Amino acid sequence: MKRSNEPVFWGLFGAGGMVAALLTPVLILITGILAPMGAVDFSFARVDAFASNILGGLIIWAAVSFPLWLSLHRLYHCLHDFGVHAGNGVKAAFYGAAALGTVAAAYLLLF
Amino acid sequence: MSKRKPYVRKMGSTWWTKNNFHTMYIVRELSSLVILAYSVILLFGLNALRGGEAAFDAWFAGLTNPLAIVFHVITLLWTLYHATTWFSLAPKAANLWIGENRVADNVITGSLYAVLGGVTVIGLLIAFVL
């Protein structure tokens, strides 16, 4: 029997679920609510300095990439719940998008 | 290929509206829509940051639109709902043992809430103080 690739995606889904539950809420609060309302300094210089710091860059990379694996995994399986029986092409497109976002975030932070 | 034609029961797409447990399951799964959108917004922001100050300011100006703030409030609440379901499920996924004793479910769930609180406090400290 061909070995299933599901454990790999399930592992990334699990990591994404953790990041989305522990780290994403405070980031939404800062970048989406407090900063736009003027409560937090969100100037280019400050955000650029944060993203250039190794730890800051890792936080941004984790916040972008892992939740992509959570959400695209769930949405792919949700298609089935709504009566859409998508094939391997759609599965490849969903996980491919998560992989692309992961690599793009790393590229933007490193280069 | 066999020539038999098995009967496949039609499930449709509204079964989850008929029972509260199933509705909350779909509400949990669809939190991925706003979580996905937020990741994409951050990725665009990162791209704008690398494009220089003018590009970054244009991206940030979009976030100050009142509709964008409403979207982020909804996203925050929906993501926190994901967090509560995730923390309640964690003891079922991670069966932890210390020696002969299984770690109680509420210890695992409670620890995750404590970590969420800690991460949130540290994040706000970095945002406001540093």
mmCIF file of C-alpha atoms in Angstrom, chain A residues 12-83:
data_model
loop_
_atom_site.group_PDB
_atom_site.id
_atom_site.type_symbol
_atom_site.label_atom_id
_atom_site.label_comp_id
_atom_site.label_asym_id
_atom_site.label_seq_id
_atom_site.Cartn_x
_atom_site.Cartn_y
_atom_site.Cartn_z
ATOM 1 C CA LEU A 12 1.802 21.304 9.920
ATOM 2 C CA PHE A 13 -1.924 21.755 10.628
ATOM 3 C CA GLY A 14 -1.232 21.070 14.323
ATOM 4 C CA ALA A 15 1.618 23.588 14.430
ATOM 5 C CA GLY A 16 -0.604 26.111 12.639
ATOM 6 C CA GLY A 17 -3.422 25.568 15.122
ATOM 7 C CA MET A 18 -1.041 26.291 18.000
ATOM 8 C CA VAL A 19 0.400 29.445 16.421
ATOM 9 C CA ALA A 20 -3.080 30.714 15.493
ATOM 10 C CA ALA A 21 -4.352 30.086 19.038
ATOM 11 C CA LEU A 22 -1.361 31.460 20.987
ATOM 12 C CA LEU A 23 0.331 34.138 18.847
ATOM 13 C CA THR A 24 -2.194 35.368 16.255
ATOM 14 C CA PRO A 25 -4.714 36.974 18.686
ATOM 15 C CA VAL A 26 -2.257 39.546 20.098
ATOM 16 C CA LEU A 27 -0.917 40.279 16.596
ATOM 17 C CA ILE A 28 -4.435 40.969 15.261
ATOM 18 C CA LEU A 29 -5.007 43.223 18.267
ATOM 19 C CA ILE A 30 -1.793 45.185 17.588
ATOM 20 C CA THR A 31 -1.644 45.372 13.771
ATOM 21 C CA GLY A 32 -5.370 45.362 13.007
ATOM 22 C CA ILE A 33 -6.924 47.348 15.885
ATOM 23 C CA LEU A 34 -4.496 49.253 18.170
ATOM 24 C CA ALA A 35 -2.080 50.502 15.481
ATOM 25 C CA PRO A 36 -4.770 51.666 12.998
ATOM 26 C CA MET A 37 -6.518 53.500 15.859
ATOM 27 C CA GLY A 38 -3.278 55.298 16.650
ATOM 28 C CA ALA A 39 -2.663 53.657 20.037
ATOM 29 C CA VAL A 40 0.607 52.010 18.948
ATOM 30 C CA ASP A 41 3.515 53.514 16.984
ATOM 31 C CA PHE A 42 3.502 51.566 13.696
ATOM 32 C CA SER A 43 5.919 53.707 11.685
ATOM 33 C CA PHE A 44 7.984 52.243 8.838
ATOM 34 C CA ALA A 45 11.237 52.693 10.788
ATOM 35 C CA ARG A 46 9.916 50.860 13.839
ATOM 36 C CA VAL A 47 8.333 47.927 11.960
ATOM 37 C CA ASP A 48 11.409 47.646 9.706
ATOM 38 C CA ALA A 49 13.669 47.437 12.767
ATOM 39 C CA PHE A 50 11.425 44.735 14.285
ATOM 40 C CA ALA A 51 11.431 42.681 11.059
ATOM 41 C CA SER A 52 15.232 43.014 10.733
ATOM 42 C CA ASN A 53 15.782 41.608 14.225
ATOM 43 C CA ILE A 54 16.281 37.791 14.150
ATOM 44 C CA LEU A 55 13.640 37.134 16.811
ATOM 45 C CA GLY A 56 11.215 39.670 15.294
ATOM 46 C CA GLY A 57 11.692 38.117 11.856
ATOM 47 C CA LEU A 58 11.037 34.623 13.230
ATOM 48 C CA ILE A 59 7.826 35.846 14.901
ATOM 49 C CA ILE A 60 6.597 37.398 11.632
ATOM 50 C CA TRP A 61 7.546 34.307 9.638
ATOM 51 C CA ALA A 62 5.765 31.982 12.091
ATOM 52 C CA ALA A 63 2.686 34.237 12.189
ATOM 53 C CA VAL A 64 2.407 34.255 8.377
ATOM 54 C CA SER A 65 3.304 30.673 7.525
ATOM 55 C CA PHE A 66 1.940 28.225 10.128
ATOM 56 C CA PRO A 67 -1.655 29.563 10.121
ATOM 57 C CA LEU A 68 -1.646 29.112 6.320
ATOM 58 C CA TRP A 69 -1.166 25.360 6.862
ATOM 59 C CA LEU A 70 -3.945 25.323 9.490
ATOM 60 C CA SER A 71 -6.456 27.257 7.424
ATOM 61 C CA LEU A 72 -5.835 25.700 4.008
ATOM 62 C CA HIS A 73 -5.906 22.188 5.528
ATOM 63 C CA ARG A 74 -9.246 22.935 7.210
ATOM 64 C CA LEU A 75 -10.737 24.615 4.150
ATOM 65 C CA TYR A 76 -9.681 21.704 1.927
ATOM 66 C CA HIS A 77 -11.441 19.232 4.243
ATOM 67 C CA CYS A 78 -14.411 21.616 4.573
ATOM 68 C CA LEU A 79 -15.060 21.261 0.841
ATOM 69 C CA HIS A 80 -16.075 17.674 1.592
ATOM 70 C CA ASP A 81 -18.426 18.869 4.365
ATOM 71 C CA PHE A 82 -20.205 21.089 1.856
ATOM 72 C CA GLY A 83 -20.627 18.229 -0.599
#
